[in-house]
Short mmCIF file of C-alpha atoms and ligand atoms in Angstrom, two decimals:
data_model
loop_
_atom_site.label_atom_id
_atom_site.label_comp_id
_atom_site.label_asym_id
_atom_site.label_seq_id
_atom_site.Cartn_x
_atom_site.Cartn_y
_atom_site.Cartn_z
CA MET A 16 16.10 -14.91 5.94
CA SER A 17 15.75 -13.41 2.49
CA HIS A 18 15.87 -9.68 1.90
CA PRO A 19 14.50 -7.79 -1.14
CA LEU A 20 17.34 -6.95 -3.52
CA LEU A 21 17.38 -3.78 -5.61
CA ASP A 22 18.96 -3.88 -9.07
CA LEU A 23 19.40 -0.46 -10.68
CA ASN A 24 21.55 -1.54 -13.65
CA ASN A 25 18.86 -0.98 -16.26
CA LEU A 26 18.48 2.63 -15.16
CA LEU A 27 22.07 3.40 -16.08
CA ARG A 28 23.78 4.51 -19.28
CA PRO A 29 25.71 1.28 -19.88
CA ALA A 30 22.29 -0.41 -20.21
CA VAL A 31 20.02 2.21 -21.77
CA GLY A 32 22.44 4.70 -23.31
CA GLU A 33 21.63 8.40 -23.30
CA TYR A 34 18.29 7.81 -21.51
CA GLY A 35 19.98 6.49 -18.39
CA LEU A 36 21.74 7.94 -15.39
CA ASP A 37 25.50 8.26 -15.34
CA PRO A 38 26.85 5.64 -12.88
CA ASP A 39 29.63 8.05 -11.93
CA ASP A 40 27.00 10.45 -10.61
CA LEU A 41 25.78 7.76 -8.20
CA ALA A 42 29.24 6.58 -7.14
CA PRO A 43 30.98 8.08 -4.08
CA GLY A 44 32.08 11.61 -4.96
CA GLY A 45 29.41 11.86 -7.72
CA ARG A 46 26.82 14.63 -7.69
CA LEU A 47 23.81 12.35 -7.05
CA HIS A 48 25.72 10.60 -4.29
CA GLN A 49 26.28 14.00 -2.70
CA ARG A 50 22.66 15.00 -3.26
CA PHE A 51 21.48 11.91 -1.43
CA ALA A 52 23.90 12.52 1.44
CA GLU A 53 22.20 15.89 1.99
CA ALA A 54 18.71 14.42 1.75
CA PHE A 55 19.73 11.70 4.17
CA GLY A 56 20.88 14.40 6.62
CA ALA A 57 17.48 16.12 6.34
CA VAL A 58 15.64 12.86 6.98
CA GLU A 59 17.86 12.02 9.94
CA ALA A 60 17.10 15.46 11.40
CA ARG A 61 13.39 14.64 11.18
CA ARG A 62 14.01 11.26 12.76
CA ALA A 63 15.86 12.97 15.62
CA ALA A 64 12.97 15.42 16.01
CA GLY A 65 10.62 12.45 16.47
CA ASP A 66 8.63 13.06 13.26
CA LEU A 67 9.25 9.67 11.67
CA GLY A 68 7.41 7.34 14.00
CA PHE A 69 7.07 4.70 11.28
CA LEU A 70 10.79 3.95 11.63
CA GLU A 71 10.24 2.86 15.21
CA LEU A 72 7.30 0.55 14.49
CA PRO A 73 9.30 -2.57 13.59
CA HIS A 74 11.19 -2.27 16.84
CA SER A 75 8.15 -1.78 19.04
CA ARG A 76 7.41 -5.39 19.99
CA GLU A 77 5.25 -4.41 22.96
CA THR A 78 2.67 -3.16 20.45
CA SER A 79 2.83 -6.32 18.38
CA ARG A 80 2.40 -8.40 21.54
CA VAL A 81 -0.75 -6.48 22.51
CA VAL A 82 -2.03 -6.71 18.93
CA ALA A 83 -1.43 -10.48 18.84
CA GLU A 84 -3.19 -11.01 22.16
CA LEU A 85 -6.21 -8.99 21.15
CA ALA A 86 -6.33 -10.66 17.75
CA GLU A 87 -6.27 -14.07 19.38
CA SER A 88 -9.09 -13.28 21.77
CA PHE A 89 -11.28 -11.61 19.13
CA GLY A 90 -10.43 -14.21 16.50
CA GLN A 91 -12.14 -16.98 18.46
CA TRP A 92 -15.50 -15.25 18.32
CA PHE A 93 -15.84 -13.93 14.81
CA SER A 94 -16.01 -15.53 11.38
CA ASP A 95 -15.82 -12.22 9.49
CA VAL A 96 -13.68 -9.18 10.21
CA ILE A 97 -14.58 -6.00 8.37
CA VAL A 98 -12.09 -3.17 8.32
CA LEU A 99 -13.69 0.24 7.80
CA GLY A 100 -10.97 2.67 6.74
CA ILE A 101 -9.89 4.71 3.74
CA GLY A 102 -6.55 5.73 2.21
CA GLY A 103 -3.70 4.78 4.50
CA SER A 104 -6.23 3.33 6.93
CA GLY A 105 -7.45 0.68 4.48
CA LEU A 106 -4.86 0.02 1.80
CA GLY A 107 -2.30 -1.60 4.12
CA ALA A 108 -4.74 -4.26 5.32
CA ILE A 109 -5.70 -5.08 1.73
CA ALA A 110 -2.06 -5.28 0.64
CA LEU A 111 -1.17 -7.63 3.51
CA ARG A 112 -4.23 -9.84 2.96
CA GLU A 113 -3.54 -10.22 -0.76
CA ALA A 114 0.20 -10.75 -0.40
CA LEU A 115 0.35 -13.04 2.61
CA LEU A 116 -2.87 -15.04 2.87
CA PRO A 117 -3.67 -17.91 0.52
CA ALA A 118 -5.25 -16.77 -2.76
CA GLY A 119 -9.02 -16.30 -2.54
CA TRP A 120 -8.93 -16.29 1.28
CA ASN A 121 -12.49 -15.12 1.74
CA GLU A 122 -13.82 -17.85 -0.54
CA LEU A 123 -12.09 -20.67 1.39
CA GLY A 124 -13.97 -22.86 3.84
CA ASP A 125 -13.40 -22.61 7.61
CA GLU A 126 -11.07 -25.60 7.70
CA GLU A 127 -9.01 -24.35 4.76
CA ARG A 128 -8.61 -21.04 6.62
CA SER A 129 -7.61 -22.99 9.75
CA TYR A 130 -10.66 -21.35 11.34
CA TYR A 131 -9.20 -17.86 11.05
CA PRO A 132 -11.84 -15.30 10.02
CA ARG A 133 -12.46 -13.91 6.56
CA LEU A 134 -11.12 -10.37 6.11
CA HIS A 135 -13.08 -7.68 4.28
CA VAL A 136 -11.94 -4.08 3.84
CA LEU A 137 -14.53 -1.41 3.06
CA ASP A 138 -12.43 1.52 1.87
CA ASN A 139 -15.12 3.37 -0.03
CA PRO A 140 -18.61 4.36 1.08
CA ASP A 141 -20.12 3.10 -2.15
CA PRO A 142 -23.63 2.06 -1.14
CA ARG A 143 -23.65 -0.85 -3.56
CA THR A 144 -20.53 -2.41 -2.04
CA VAL A 145 -21.35 -1.63 1.57
CA ASP A 146 -24.94 -2.79 1.42
CA ALA A 147 -24.09 -6.00 -0.42
CA LEU A 148 -21.46 -6.99 2.11
CA LEU A 149 -23.51 -6.15 5.18
CA ASP A 150 -26.50 -8.00 3.74
CA ARG A 151 -24.46 -11.08 2.96
CA LEU A 152 -22.64 -11.49 6.29
CA ASP A 153 -23.97 -12.99 9.49
CA LEU A 154 -23.45 -9.86 11.57
CA ARG A 155 -23.81 -11.81 14.81
CA LYS A 156 -20.39 -13.24 13.99
CA ALA A 157 -18.85 -10.07 12.55
CA LEU A 158 -16.21 -7.80 14.06
CA PHE A 159 -15.93 -4.26 12.68
CA VAL A 160 -12.49 -2.71 12.95
CA VAL A 161 -12.97 1.02 12.52
CA VAL A 162 -9.67 2.57 11.47
CA SER A 163 -9.23 6.32 11.44
CA LYS A 164 -6.19 8.17 12.72
CA SER A 165 -8.08 11.46 12.85
CA GLY A 166 -11.20 9.76 14.14
CA SER A 167 -13.40 11.93 11.98
CA THR A 168 -13.03 10.98 8.30
CA ALA A 169 -16.53 11.28 6.82
CA GLU A 170 -16.34 8.15 4.68
CA THR A 171 -15.24 5.93 7.56
CA MET A 172 -17.58 7.52 10.11
CA ALA A 173 -20.54 7.06 7.76
CA GLN A 174 -19.67 3.39 7.28
CA TYR A 175 -19.35 2.96 11.04
CA LEU A 176 -22.79 4.46 11.62
CA VAL A 177 -24.34 2.20 9.00
CA ALA A 178 -22.58 -0.89 10.36
CA ARG A 179 -23.49 -0.06 13.92
CA GLU A 180 -27.17 0.27 13.15
CA ARG A 181 -27.12 -3.01 11.19
CA VAL A 182 -25.42 -4.89 14.01
CA ALA A 183 -27.87 -3.39 16.51
CA ARG A 184 -30.70 -5.04 14.54
CA VAL A 185 -29.36 -8.53 15.27
CA VAL A 186 -27.57 -8.44 18.63
CA ASP A 187 -28.67 -7.40 22.11
CA ASP A 188 -27.70 -3.92 23.33
CA ASP A 189 -25.24 -5.24 25.87
CA LYS A 190 -23.40 -7.24 23.16
CA LEU A 191 -23.19 -4.40 20.62
CA ARG A 192 -19.93 -2.81 21.74
CA GLY A 193 -18.23 -6.21 21.57
CA HIS A 194 -18.60 -6.14 17.78
CA PHE A 195 -16.39 -3.08 17.38
CA LEU A 196 -12.71 -2.28 17.75
CA PHE A 197 -11.45 1.25 17.10
CA ILE A 198 -7.93 1.93 15.84
CA THR A 199 -7.29 5.64 16.22
CA ASP A 200 -5.20 8.38 17.81
CA PRO A 201 -4.38 7.63 21.47
CA GLU A 202 -5.95 10.88 22.66
CA LYS A 203 -7.68 12.94 20.01
CA GLY A 204 -10.72 12.64 17.78
CA ALA A 205 -14.38 11.67 17.91
CA LEU A 206 -13.63 7.95 17.70
CA ARG A 207 -11.36 8.08 20.75
CA ALA A 208 -13.99 10.00 22.74
CA LEU A 209 -16.69 7.54 21.70
CA ALA A 210 -14.53 4.58 22.66
CA GLU A 211 -14.10 6.03 26.11
CA THR A 212 -17.79 6.79 26.63
CA GLU A 213 -18.95 3.42 25.37
CA GLU A 214 -16.01 1.32 26.56
CA ILE A 215 -15.24 0.10 23.08
CA PRO A 216 -11.84 -1.59 22.87
CA THR A 217 -9.15 0.34 21.04
CA LEU A 218 -5.66 0.13 19.65
CA ALA A 219 -3.62 3.28 19.18
CA VAL A 220 -1.94 4.71 16.10
CA PRO A 221 1.10 6.58 17.44
CA PRO A 222 0.67 10.35 17.00
CA ASN A 223 3.86 10.58 14.91
CA VAL A 224 2.73 7.90 12.43
CA GLY A 225 0.65 9.23 9.55
CA GLY A 226 -2.02 7.20 7.75
CA ARG A 227 -0.01 6.09 4.73
CA PHE A 228 2.96 5.16 6.94
CA SER A 229 0.84 3.14 9.37
CA ILE A 230 0.81 -0.33 7.79
CA LEU A 231 3.21 -1.68 10.44
CA SER A 232 1.22 -0.11 13.30
CA PRO A 233 -1.96 -1.76 14.65
CA VAL A 234 -3.66 -0.40 11.47
CA GLY A 235 -2.07 -3.17 9.38
CA LEU A 236 -0.93 -5.51 12.12
CA PHE A 237 -4.32 -6.22 13.71
CA PRO A 238 -6.15 -7.29 10.53
CA ALA A 239 -3.07 -9.33 9.58
CA ALA A 240 -2.71 -10.99 12.98
CA ILE A 241 -6.37 -11.93 13.31
CA CYS A 242 -6.06 -13.90 10.06
CA GLY A 243 -2.93 -15.71 11.22
CA ILE A 244 -0.26 -13.70 9.36
CA ASP A 245 3.09 -13.85 11.13
CA ILE A 246 3.37 -10.22 12.21
CA GLU A 247 6.66 -10.79 14.01
CA ALA A 248 8.23 -11.94 10.73
CA LEU A 249 6.74 -8.91 9.00
CA LEU A 250 8.30 -6.62 11.60
CA ASP A 251 11.61 -8.53 11.49
CA GLY A 252 11.83 -7.95 7.75
CA ALA A 253 11.06 -4.26 8.16
CA ALA A 254 13.54 -3.92 11.03
CA ALA A 255 16.29 -5.56 8.94
CA MET A 256 15.63 -3.17 6.03
CA GLU A 257 15.52 -0.16 8.34
CA ALA A 258 18.85 -1.18 9.88
CA ALA A 259 20.36 -1.65 6.42
CA CYS A 260 19.42 1.90 5.42
CA ARG A 261 21.01 3.87 8.21
CA ASP A 262 23.75 5.66 6.35
CA GLY A 263 24.00 8.39 3.79
CA ASP A 264 25.97 6.34 1.28
CA LEU A 265 23.67 5.39 -1.55
CA THR A 266 25.90 2.54 -2.64
CA THR A 267 24.75 0.74 0.52
CA ASN A 268 21.40 2.38 1.31
CA ALA A 269 18.93 0.69 -1.07
CA ALA A 270 16.02 3.01 -0.21
CA GLY A 271 18.28 6.00 -0.77
CA ALA A 272 19.46 4.64 -4.11
CA LEU A 273 15.88 4.00 -5.25
CA ALA A 274 14.71 7.46 -4.21
CA THR A 275 17.71 9.24 -5.72
CA ALA A 276 17.43 7.39 -9.02
CA LEU A 277 13.67 7.97 -9.35
CA HIS A 278 13.97 11.62 -8.37
CA ALA A 279 16.78 12.20 -10.90
CA ALA A 280 14.86 10.30 -13.59
CA ASP A 281 11.96 12.72 -13.05
CA THR A 282 13.69 16.04 -12.50
CA GLU A 283 16.59 15.55 -14.94
CA GLY A 284 15.29 12.95 -17.36
CA GLY A 285 11.66 14.06 -17.67
CA LYS A 286 10.47 10.67 -16.41
CA SER A 287 7.73 11.85 -14.12
CA ILE A 288 5.66 8.67 -14.32
CA HIS A 289 6.91 6.02 -11.94
CA VAL A 290 5.44 2.64 -12.76
CA LEU A 291 5.46 -0.11 -10.12
CA MET A 292 4.90 -3.34 -12.01
CA ALA A 293 4.54 -6.48 -9.93
CA TYR A 294 4.88 -9.86 -11.59
CA ALA A 295 2.52 -11.54 -9.13
CA ASP A 296 -1.19 -11.10 -8.54
CA ARG A 297 -0.49 -11.27 -4.82
CA LEU A 298 1.38 -7.94 -5.06
CA ARG A 299 -1.28 -6.13 -7.10
CA ALA A 300 -2.71 -4.54 -3.94
CA PHE A 301 0.80 -3.67 -2.80
CA THR A 302 1.21 -1.54 -5.95
CA LEU A 303 -1.96 0.34 -4.97
CA TRP A 304 -0.58 0.86 -1.47
CA PHE A 305 2.60 2.25 -3.08
CA GLN A 306 0.56 4.49 -5.37
CA GLN A 307 -1.07 6.23 -2.43
CA LEU A 308 2.21 6.47 -0.51
CA TRP A 309 4.12 8.00 -3.43
CA ALA A 310 1.32 10.29 -4.67
CA GLU A 311 0.09 11.74 -1.40
CA SER A 312 3.59 12.15 -0.01
CA LEU A 313 5.32 13.74 -3.00
CA GLY A 314 2.68 15.66 -4.98
CA LYS A 315 3.05 19.08 -3.39
CA VAL A 316 3.30 22.82 -3.91
CA LYS A 317 6.88 23.99 -3.57
CA GLY A 318 7.10 27.76 -3.54
CA ASP A 319 5.75 28.83 -6.93
CA THR A 320 5.99 25.40 -8.50
CA HIS A 321 4.19 22.11 -8.33
CA VAL A 322 6.25 18.95 -7.96
CA GLY A 323 5.77 15.24 -7.66
CA PRO A 324 5.96 12.11 -9.79
CA THR A 325 2.84 10.26 -10.89
CA PRO A 326 2.83 6.68 -9.61
CA LEU A 327 1.28 4.13 -11.91
CA PRO A 328 0.47 0.62 -10.64
CA ALA A 329 0.77 -2.28 -13.08
CA VAL A 330 0.73 -6.06 -12.94
CA GLY A 331 2.63 -8.43 -15.21
CA ALA A 332 1.96 -10.28 -17.32
CA THR A 333 -1.58 -8.80 -17.54
CA ASP A 334 -0.42 -5.25 -18.29
CA GLN A 335 1.90 -6.46 -21.04
CA HIS A 336 -1.35 -6.67 -22.95
CA ALA A 337 -2.58 -3.28 -21.78
CA GLN A 338 0.17 -0.80 -20.87
CA VAL A 339 3.51 -2.11 -22.13
CA GLN A 340 2.91 -0.83 -25.68
CA LEU A 341 2.77 2.65 -24.14
CA PHE A 342 5.86 1.99 -22.01
CA MET A 343 7.79 0.80 -25.10
CA GLU A 344 6.80 3.35 -27.71
CA GLY A 345 4.95 6.16 -25.96
CA PRO A 346 6.55 9.31 -24.54
CA ARG A 347 9.84 8.79 -22.75
CA ASP A 348 8.28 9.97 -19.50
CA LYS A 349 8.26 6.70 -17.59
CA VAL A 350 10.55 4.62 -15.49
CA VAL A 351 9.41 1.14 -14.51
CA VAL A 352 10.21 -0.55 -11.20
CA PHE A 353 9.61 -4.27 -11.53
CA LEU A 354 8.79 -6.50 -8.57
CA ALA A 355 10.12 -9.99 -9.25
CA VAL A 356 8.79 -12.83 -7.12
CA ASP A 357 10.13 -16.38 -6.91
CA PRO A 358 7.76 -18.99 -8.37
CA PRO A 359 6.10 -21.03 -5.60
CA ASP A 360 7.48 -24.46 -4.65
CA ASP A 361 4.24 -25.99 -5.87
CA ASP A 362 4.40 -24.19 -9.23
CA VAL A 363 1.79 -25.41 -11.72
CA VAL A 364 3.39 -27.56 -14.40
CA ILE A 365 2.00 -27.08 -17.90
CA PRO A 366 0.88 -30.45 -19.29
CA ASP A 367 1.66 -31.79 -22.75
CA VAL A 368 -1.89 -31.91 -24.03
CA HIS A 369 -1.25 -31.17 -27.73
CA PRO A 370 2.24 -32.50 -28.60
CA ASP A 371 1.59 -32.00 -32.33
CA VAL A 372 0.71 -28.32 -32.12
CA ASP A 373 3.95 -26.28 -32.22
CA ALA A 374 2.26 -23.15 -30.93
CA LEU A 375 1.39 -24.99 -27.69
CA SER A 376 3.78 -27.90 -27.24
CA TYR A 377 6.86 -25.75 -26.43
CA LEU A 378 5.11 -24.76 -23.18
CA ALA A 379 4.76 -28.36 -21.99
CA GLY A 380 6.96 -29.31 -19.05
CA HIS A 381 7.50 -25.70 -18.05
CA ALA A 382 5.49 -24.15 -15.20
CA LEU A 383 3.18 -21.13 -14.96
CA GLY A 384 5.44 -19.30 -12.48
CA GLU A 385 8.39 -19.97 -14.75
CA LEU A 386 6.46 -18.48 -17.68
CA LEU A 387 5.53 -15.42 -15.63
CA ASP A 388 9.15 -14.84 -14.70
CA ALA A 389 10.28 -15.31 -18.29
CA GLU A 390 7.71 -12.67 -19.30
CA ARG A 391 9.18 -10.27 -16.74
CA ARG A 392 12.73 -10.85 -17.89
CA ALA A 393 11.73 -10.49 -21.54
CA THR A 394 9.81 -7.26 -20.88
CA THR A 395 12.74 -5.81 -18.94
CA GLU A 396 15.10 -6.62 -21.79
CA ALA A 397 12.73 -5.30 -24.45
CA LEU A 398 12.46 -2.01 -22.56
CA ARG A 399 16.22 -1.88 -22.17
CA ARG A 400 16.76 -2.37 -25.89
CA GLY A 401 14.34 0.48 -26.53
CA GLY A 402 16.30 2.78 -24.22
CA ARG A 403 13.53 2.61 -21.63
CA PRO A 404 15.01 2.59 -18.11
CA SER A 405 13.81 0.25 -15.39
CA ALA A 406 14.83 -1.05 -11.99
CA THR A 407 14.06 -4.46 -10.53
CA ILE A 408 13.38 -5.42 -6.94
CA GLU A 409 13.89 -9.12 -6.45
CA VAL A 410 11.42 -9.81 -3.68
CA GLY A 411 12.24 -13.50 -3.32
CA ALA A 412 9.53 -15.63 -1.77
CA ALA A 413 7.12 -12.74 -0.96
CA ASP A 414 6.64 -14.07 2.56
CA ALA A 415 5.95 -11.98 5.66
CA HIS A 416 9.64 -11.26 6.21
CA THR A 417 10.38 -10.05 2.69
CA LEU A 418 7.14 -8.11 2.55
CA GLY A 419 8.09 -6.27 5.74
CA GLY A 420 11.39 -5.39 4.07
CA LEU A 421 9.61 -4.20 0.96
CA VAL A 422 7.25 -2.00 2.98
CA MET A 423 10.15 -0.37 4.79
CA LEU A 424 12.12 0.05 1.56
CA PHE A 425 9.30 2.05 -0.02
CA GLU A 426 8.45 4.02 3.13
CA LEU A 427 12.05 5.09 3.52
CA ALA A 428 12.40 5.81 -0.21
CA THR A 429 9.34 8.05 0.13
CA VAL A 430 10.77 10.23 2.89
CA TYR A 431 14.12 10.39 1.10
CA ALA A 432 12.32 11.38 -2.11
CA GLY A 433 10.42 14.03 -0.12
CA ALA A 434 13.74 15.50 1.00
CA LEU A 435 15.11 15.35 -2.56
CA TYR A 436 12.04 17.11 -3.97
CA GLY A 437 12.21 19.58 -1.08
CA VAL A 438 8.67 18.87 0.15
CA ASP A 439 7.12 17.60 3.36
CA SER A 440 6.32 13.96 2.61
CA LEU A 441 4.25 13.62 5.80
CA ASP A 442 1.44 16.10 5.16
CA GLN A 443 -1.44 16.24 2.64
CA PRO A 444 -2.80 19.82 2.62
CA GLY A 445 -4.16 19.38 -0.90
CA VAL A 446 -7.02 17.14 0.26
CA GLU A 447 -8.32 19.56 2.89
CA LEU A 448 -10.41 21.81 0.64
CA GLY A 449 -12.33 18.86 -0.79
CA LYS A 450 -12.99 17.60 2.74
CA ARG A 451 -14.31 20.98 3.89
CA LEU A 452 -16.58 21.29 0.86
CA THR A 453 -17.92 17.79 1.51
CA TYR A 454 -18.69 18.73 5.12
CA GLY A 455 -20.51 21.81 3.83
CA LEU A 456 -22.56 19.76 1.37
CA MET A 457 -23.43 17.27 4.08
CA GLY A 458 -24.49 20.02 6.50
CA ARG A 459 -21.81 19.67 9.15
CA SER A 460 -22.02 22.58 11.56
CA GLY A 461 -19.25 25.12 11.22
CA TYR A 462 -18.87 24.41 7.50
CA GLU A 463 -20.57 26.71 5.02
CA ALA A 464 -22.79 25.25 2.33
CA THR A 465 -20.68 26.95 -0.37
CA ALA A 466 -22.32 27.92 -3.67
CA PHE A 467 -20.89 25.84 -6.51
CA PRO A 468 -20.70 27.48 -9.98
CA GLU A 469 -23.74 26.92 -12.18
CA PRO A 470 -22.83 24.76 -15.20
CA ASP A 471 -23.14 26.29 -18.68
CA GLU A 472 -25.91 24.15 -20.22
CA ARG A 473 -24.39 24.45 -23.71
CA TRP A 474 -21.61 22.14 -22.63
CA ARG A 475 -23.72 19.45 -21.05
CA PHE A 476 -24.63 16.88 -23.69
O1 PA5 B 19 -2.18 8.87 4.38
C1 PA5 B 19 -3.00 9.56 4.93
O2 PA5 B 19 -2.75 10.30 5.90
C2 PA5 B 19 -4.44 9.55 4.45
O3 PA5 B 19 -4.57 8.81 3.28
C3 PA5 B 19 -5.34 8.95 5.52
O4 PA5 B 19 -4.95 7.65 5.80
C4 PA5 B 19 -6.80 8.97 5.09
O5 PA5 B 19 -7.16 10.28 4.72
C5 PA5 B 19 -7.70 8.48 6.19
O6 PA5 B 19 -7.52 9.29 7.31
P1 PA5 B 19 -7.96 8.80 8.73
O7 PA5 B 19 -7.12 7.65 9.11
O8 PA5 B 19 -7.74 9.98 9.62
O9 PA5 B 19 -9.41 8.42 8.65
#
């Protein structure tokens, strides 16, 4: 089974000169090696305290068995599955769908999907999107998977209420509850209470697994399994990566090496923008999943200061024509992590249509995936020559196994980076005020309708 491989060479001084890290600092006895050993100790202490439930998920095969059984029984009845969830409760399902299902899954016919359902994820209560989808689908054949760890997130609850009323228009009362599955905390929250009152089926998010670390819990596994994704392979890949990252030596712990290098690039090299650039459309959504993981986990108040890198998703080759100019010649405040993916076995060969046109004929006989990979290698080398550091993760085939490994690599790197920055990577206090103000505006009891400042009309044009 393949395993994602991390190559840090282009982050180091031999490759990028003064803009790189000193390899001696990363080697055993070096100061970054020592720094990681301490961060590793802090993370292990949290693991021992039971805070890092996401590390247990790949090993918890009882959950995946229950998920698979439920997915199989639901899957027979529904042609469309709609996940309602936001942030960590929606991004994982989108990332898995895009990476592991055939391209354009929802546009394929039933037979091409082997009769697995289409998978939609509503992760924003934008009326235009929500209304269009609910109008278009045959709701008699639709399953709504309502995902909320807290069981109270306004965006998700509002979507649930809308969906529920729409389904009630077309199915009998006694059938209504059969169109919903709740994925939420095992004990707490409005969704859990509702499930119990109305006997709506549920799957649990373990209490010690936070939203953005929940992709390998039922939150990501159920939508994946109901569409036929091999969730055991996904968990195997994650388990293998987790097992490979169990020591404090960053010459063997890939997640530790990634976190240490990115943290040092930010705090010592002024490279506070961490670009994740995937050379595959199928990993575009994965870069968005990473963006949320890195941003919400690491952007924190630390004493009197504010810390945290800014994650920036990118896709090659598309962003070579949008962002790479900035990466090459703009401020030296970025480090790029490339995701390299093997071309598919059925790569598309470029035909020799215009043998007399030099500007086109050199492409003939090559393949599109080969071109994409050449673009990645060329961009990496161009950045290197410009003294612009990068790292590359060779993902291999981007199948369920390697994707599981990639998920675990970034989740672990995130908690290591949290320890290196000296912040709690598991909380998100900065989003609370906005939530409370929203509740106030929407009239939720117990939340004041706060007065917002009046705008100065001179500055409204
Ligand atoms: O990562 C997180 O914890 C958040 O992004 C949550 O996933 C998001 O706020 C949704 O929360 P909930 O699952 O409680 O609805």
